[in-house]
Amino acid sequence: MRSANILIFILICSTVFGQKITLRDQTTGDLIEGVAFMFQPLNGTYSGQVISNNLGVVELKLIDFPIVIKTQHVGYQSYSDTLKTSKDYLIHLMPKKVQLGDFIVTGQFNPQSAEQSVFTVKVIDREEIKARGAVSLSEALSNTLNIRASQDLAIGSSGISMQGISGQNVKILLDGVPLVNRNGNGNAADLSQINLNNIERIEIVEGPMAVNYGANALAGVINLISYKDAQNTTEISVGIQEETVGSEFGADEGRHIQSIDVRQQIAKQWFGQIGVLHNDFKGFQGNQTGRPREWNPKEQYQGNALLRFSPENHSIYYRLDYLDETINDLGKSNNNYLPSGENQPFAIDEKYLTQRAIHHIQAEGKLPFLSRYNAFASYSDFERIKRKVSKNLVTGEEQLTTANGDQDVSTYNVWEFGGAGYLSFSDKIDLQTGYNVSFEKVGGGRIQEGEQEINDLAIYGSLEWKMAENILVRPGLRLASNSAFGTQLIPSVQIKKSFEGNADLRLSYGRGYRAPSVRELYFEFVDSNHRIFGNENLTPEFSHHLSSNFTKSYEVRNAKSEAAINLFYNTIDDQIGIAQSASDATATTYVNIDKYKTLGLGVNQKMEWGKLKTSFGISYVGRYNRLDENQQNDLNKFFYTPELNGNIQYDWAAIGTKINVFYKYTGALRNYIFSENTAGEQEVTIGEVEGYHWLDLTLSKTFFTHFDMVLGARNLLDIQRINNSGVSGGTHSGGASVPVSYGRSYFIKLNYNLKLK
C-alpha cells in the first residue's frame, strides 16, 4: 500500500511539474522563444511537439525516457540528441550562419548589413560591450586598431586620435547628431563622459565623412546607436559594478557604479525608456602622499529618457540625455597657525563641474513621394565651471581664491537641425538629398568679449548607382556655408566591387574640411602658469583621403572566416596646432601648420569555429614629420608606428560561461623635436613616447535565468606610465612620462534582467 502511494505521488509530481528543457542562444545566452521542440520516446510509438515559451522553456509531462529530440527555428541550426534520463536540461542552439550580419545606419541610404555597405564600417555590438564590462566609450575603444588613447590627468579627460590624426578631426555622434563637449560640437570629445548604458552598438567609419556629417570629420566618425525598442512589453535591467583602482579599494577608494534601465511598450504605438547611471571614481593616489591624487576623483550622474510614437509608416521620438560630473583636484595640506597657536591647516583645491543636457526630436518613415525620410532638431546645453578654493581642513569651510584665472565658467549652446530624403528611381539608382543647419554659441571668461558665435548651413546630395551587377558607385557633394569662413564645396566618391567567392573591394576618396573652432579662434587664458591665446587669422584645414579595403569571406573546416586588407592615405593642408606666438615669446597660440600626412596598412582576420570566436589585426601607421621639408631634406619624411590587437571568445557551454581575452600593442610614437646640445646650439633630435602592451580578461555568465555576471581583470600587465623623451601626452600631461592607466584592476559586474511579455 505504501509503495502504491509513493508511485501515485511520483505520477502526480510528474504531471504537475514535468521536465523542463531551457533553450538559449549559444553566442549571446539569450532565451529563445518559438522553438519547435519535437520528441519521441525510444520505447514508444507516439511522438509530440511543443513550442518554447517566452522564457525559452518547454515542459514535458508524463513522458517515458529515454527520448529522441529535434529542434527547428528559422534563426537557429537544428539540434538533435537523445535524452536518456528524466531531468531538467539546458540546450544551447547555434545561430544559423545565413543570418544577416551587423545592421548599420551610419552614412547609409537605408539600414543594411555591413557587408552590403559601400563604406568600411567597424561595429562594436552590445555583446562585446557587455563582455568588456565597458561603462564609458573610452573603455569600449581600448583595443581598436588605428585608435590611440590619451589621458589628461589635470582636467580628468580621455581623448583619442584616429589614423594618426588628432581627436579634433574625429566626430563623435549620438544617433547621428554631434555630441557637444568643452572643445566643440562633436570633436575632441571627452570619451569618459560618454556612458554606454543605453547604447545598442557603436559604428566606426574611418576617413572623411564631410558630405554626410559636415566639417570636422576629416579622420572619421564614431556613431553611438541607442536603443529605441524592446523585444518584450517590459524590460528592466538593474546593474551594480565594483572595481579596484590599481590595488586601492574600499568605501573611499576604488570605483563604484550603479545603473537602472527600464523599457516599456506602453501601447501599440507608444514606447518609453528611462535610464540612470551613477559612476563614482574615488581617484588613484599612486605615488602621491596625503590628500593629492595622481588620478583625480570623479563622480558622474548620467540619465537618459526616450518616448517614441509609431503611427503607420512613421516613427517619431523625443530623447533626453543628461550629464552631471564633478572632478576634485585635491591640494596638499599647508600649516596655518592662528594667533592662539592652534594649527588649522588649509589646502588649495580645484573643482571642475560639468553639466550637459541634450534634447533631441527625430522623425523618420515613408512619404508618398519619398521611399524614406528622416528629420531631426536638437538642442545641447553644456556648462563647465572651474572653481578654485582655499579649504580649511579643520572646519571644512571653503573660500574662493581671487587670482587671475582661478574662477571660470564656460558655456556651449548648440541648435542643430537636419534632414534627408531618399528616392529610388529604379533598382539601379537611389538618390539622397539633405540639409544641415547649426547655430553655435560659446561663452565664458576665457572667450574674447565673453561670447562668440559660429553658424553653418549646408545642403548635400549623393547617388548610389548600381553600374553593373557587381559594381556600386556612390558620388557625393556638399555645399557648406560657414559664417566665419564662407562657402566650401566638398566632394567624395566610393566604389564597391564584388567578386565571386564572397570577396569585396572598396575604394574611397574624400575631400575633408575643418573650420577652426570658436576656442581656436577666440580663446584667451592667462594665469600664473598659462598664456594661451586664440588666433582670429586661422584658416580652415583641408584634406584629401584615399583608401582601399579588400575583404574575403570563406570557410575552412566549418570555420566561418573573414580576412581584410586596408590601405589609407591622408594629406592635410594648414592643419591647426599650438606653437609659440611670433609676437610674444612668453605666450602660445594656435597656428596653421603647412602640411601633415598619414598613411597606413592594416590586416585583419576573423574566425568563428563552433564555440570559439577570434579576431586578430595588425596595422602600420606613418605620421609625417612637422618640420619644413624644404629645409630638412636629410630627415625622414615619415615615422611609423605598429599596432597589434587580438580578441578571443570561447563559449564554455558545459558551465554556461564565456571567456573573453582582449589584447592590444600600441607601438612607440616618434617625432622630431628641437633641443639644445652641450654647446648651447639648437639641433634636431628624435623624441619618443614608448610603446606598451594592454591585456584584459573577463568571464561572463548567465544564471538563474535573470542574472548576468561579468568578472574581469583590466590591464593585466600593470601599465601605468610610459616614458616620454620629447612628445607631450596632452596639454596638461607632458613631461618625462605619459599616463596610460592607474594599473592592474579587477571588477565584478552583476545585472538583474526582467523581461515580461
Short mmCIF file of C-alpha atoms in Angstrom, two decimals, residues 448 519-527 529-535 538 577-591 731:
data_model
loop_
_atom_site.label_atom_id
_atom_site.label_comp_id
_atom_site.label_asym_id
_atom_site.label_seq_id
_atom_site.Cartn_x
_atom_site.Cartn_y
_atom_site.Cartn_z
CA GLN A 448 37.24 87.04 -26.14
CA ARG A 519 38.05 78.12 -28.91
CA GLU A 520 40.85 78.09 -31.51
CA LEU A 521 39.76 81.48 -32.80
CA TYR A 522 38.85 83.34 -29.63
CA PHE A 523 40.44 81.54 -26.64
CA GLU A 524 42.10 83.77 -24.05
CA PHE A 525 43.58 82.05 -20.97
CA VAL A 526 46.06 83.83 -18.72
CA ASP A 527 47.05 82.79 -15.19
CA ASN A 529 51.05 79.07 -15.34
CA HIS A 530 49.44 79.72 -18.75
CA ARG A 531 49.39 82.29 -21.51
CA ILE A 532 47.33 80.77 -24.34
CA PHE A 533 45.55 82.82 -26.99
CA GLY A 534 43.30 82.07 -29.91
CA ASN A 535 44.12 83.26 -33.40
CA LEU A 538 43.49 80.93 -38.72
CA GLY A 577 48.19 73.21 -33.89
CA ILE A 578 49.69 75.07 -30.93
CA ALA A 579 53.02 76.92 -31.18
CA GLN A 580 54.93 79.80 -29.62
CA SER A 581 53.47 83.17 -30.54
CA ALA A 582 55.56 85.09 -33.09
CA SER A 583 54.70 88.38 -31.38
CA ASP A 584 55.17 87.24 -27.76
CA ALA A 585 57.78 84.63 -26.81
CA THR A 586 56.08 84.09 -23.43
CA ALA A 587 52.76 83.05 -24.99
CA THR A 588 51.43 80.21 -27.10
CA THR A 589 48.78 80.45 -29.75
CA TYR A 590 47.01 78.38 -32.40
CA VAL A 591 48.71 78.33 -35.82
CA THR A 731 48.35 69.96 -22.99
#
